[in-house]
């Protein structure tokens, strides 16, 4: 039985290497390795965990309270003063959900025909937005409130579970440090709503119920059983890869032969998601003319050029095929050729690379984030440094988490007919299922691998602490906890300073949310001599602005500094118009005019109560707060 936990350990070892070696804009491998090594050594030499256990209950609660208060305050400040422009899949889900919340069920882009798995999360989000609209909240704050509830609920439930299972203060505070003192709680999961965080929360709740199953009465088990079935069905609706629970449970049953709790779990895992019911409620009809076959994602996962990640070339090839059956045949042919060309060694190399991609967290701050809507000057002054510090902290923390899990699992001896040991084996199998599914069968993205975070947390809670050497540093004149903080801060500062990059392009202001022409988003047409305008506020200096139009459109785009009244004309480059010019902080106005006698298409996005930019679009003399041009202002001209 121990072979499975060893395989997971090997996968996590690859993840540790990936956190160090994955390509980045700058060479930060040594800095990440240094900070991770110092974190591990401090844990061994200084033994801060032993001192944490001696904290009184009152001080322990005060410390957690302070951390929690600082967490919520920081999150609110980020949401208020540092909103980001959300783009790609999460925005398409959000825009459609906002539209449905307003009573409009027109599926007016082909995106959902191609990716119908996102219909359930869109419908569920629209129900939430109906409630927040009724409460008088904008869609922006409706989504922000949902993100706060899910994220902080996940953090609270993780810490509560850790205390209930271990009653060790060091475990709770260690997890609190990972969740509250790294970019985890302040970037992607806070700023962008998508399927990943709900999936992680549902997994956490499911395994909580299984762990405490033997503590419930017969009546409670019936109630919890219904809850588990509903949660699992909901999880599979939100993110279909939750199906990995099925083989995980089957293997666990074969290996551990449980007497009680997994009989229920087996029925839960085989719950069938109610996609058809959701489709009817959302007035959505499948369209095979746009649908991709399942094998398309397997083929994409074996694309060596993209290392098994999302491939635009594979998508374009599928779009060109006339129907679903033809796509199926073409993808089968391409997959056979790729496997033959790669050979056994190439396939193994691809799987290892994809496992590393799944467990790499270095780019978490950039997932589906098109930059701040208006980046503050103080942020832009050190933008590269903030980004690299986030990479340093998140990658080092992930390495320590993976290493600690390996140390706990490597010597674990599973015991049959023990309920909690059985759940522990199921956690191992489910984590392997997620990694194996994407590494062997599907495309790989770093986001997908983060689903195993709650599983790793619970593995740490259910396994015995690994034995490490205890070294007393009596020569330290400072208290050892204070010394460890000073040493860690010094190493962070040294690593940060040694790895400071040259100046990279930073986004000064942006509105990049769009539905995309590849999904047949409908353009807006400007009538002859008609004008549309929008103000853009820059909190810091910029050097380049681009405004998206269309490749074959004849429009004049003009930029004016509203303080100096100076004007510049933008020039067309492909499907957008650009200007390279030193632009100081201040307020500017973009004016788009149709000088021709024919209507001309322009990229304008309008939503239902979701404000994409801080200034409204002026169209036909009317201000539209929920409409915007698509633009980008950066601090370098290329």
PDB file of C-alpha atoms in Angstrom, residues 9 40 42 71 145 304 371 426 490 596 636:
ATOM      1  CA  UNK A   9       6.113  12.122  -2.441  1.00  0.00           C
ATOM      2  CA  UNK A  40      13.803  24.822   7.040  1.00  0.00           C
ATOM      3  CA  UNK A  42      15.346  27.848  11.372  1.00  0.00           C
ATOM      4  CA  UNK A  71      -6.040  39.824   7.018  1.00  0.00           C
ATOM      5  CA  UNK A 145     -18.260  39.946  -1.118  1.00  0.00           C
ATOM      6  CA  UNK A 304       5.594  19.217 -26.540  1.00  0.00           C
ATOM      7  CA  UNK A 371      -3.016  44.571 -14.178  1.00  0.00           C
ATOM      8  CA  UNK A 426      -8.171   8.619   0.397  1.00  0.00           C
ATOM      9  CA  UNK A 490      17.680  39.621   6.886  1.00  0.00           C
ATOM     10  CA  UNK A 596     -16.133  58.049 -43.026  1.00  0.00           C
ATOM     11  CA  UNK A 636       7.629  51.488 -21.581  1.00  0.00           C
TER      12      UNK A 636
END
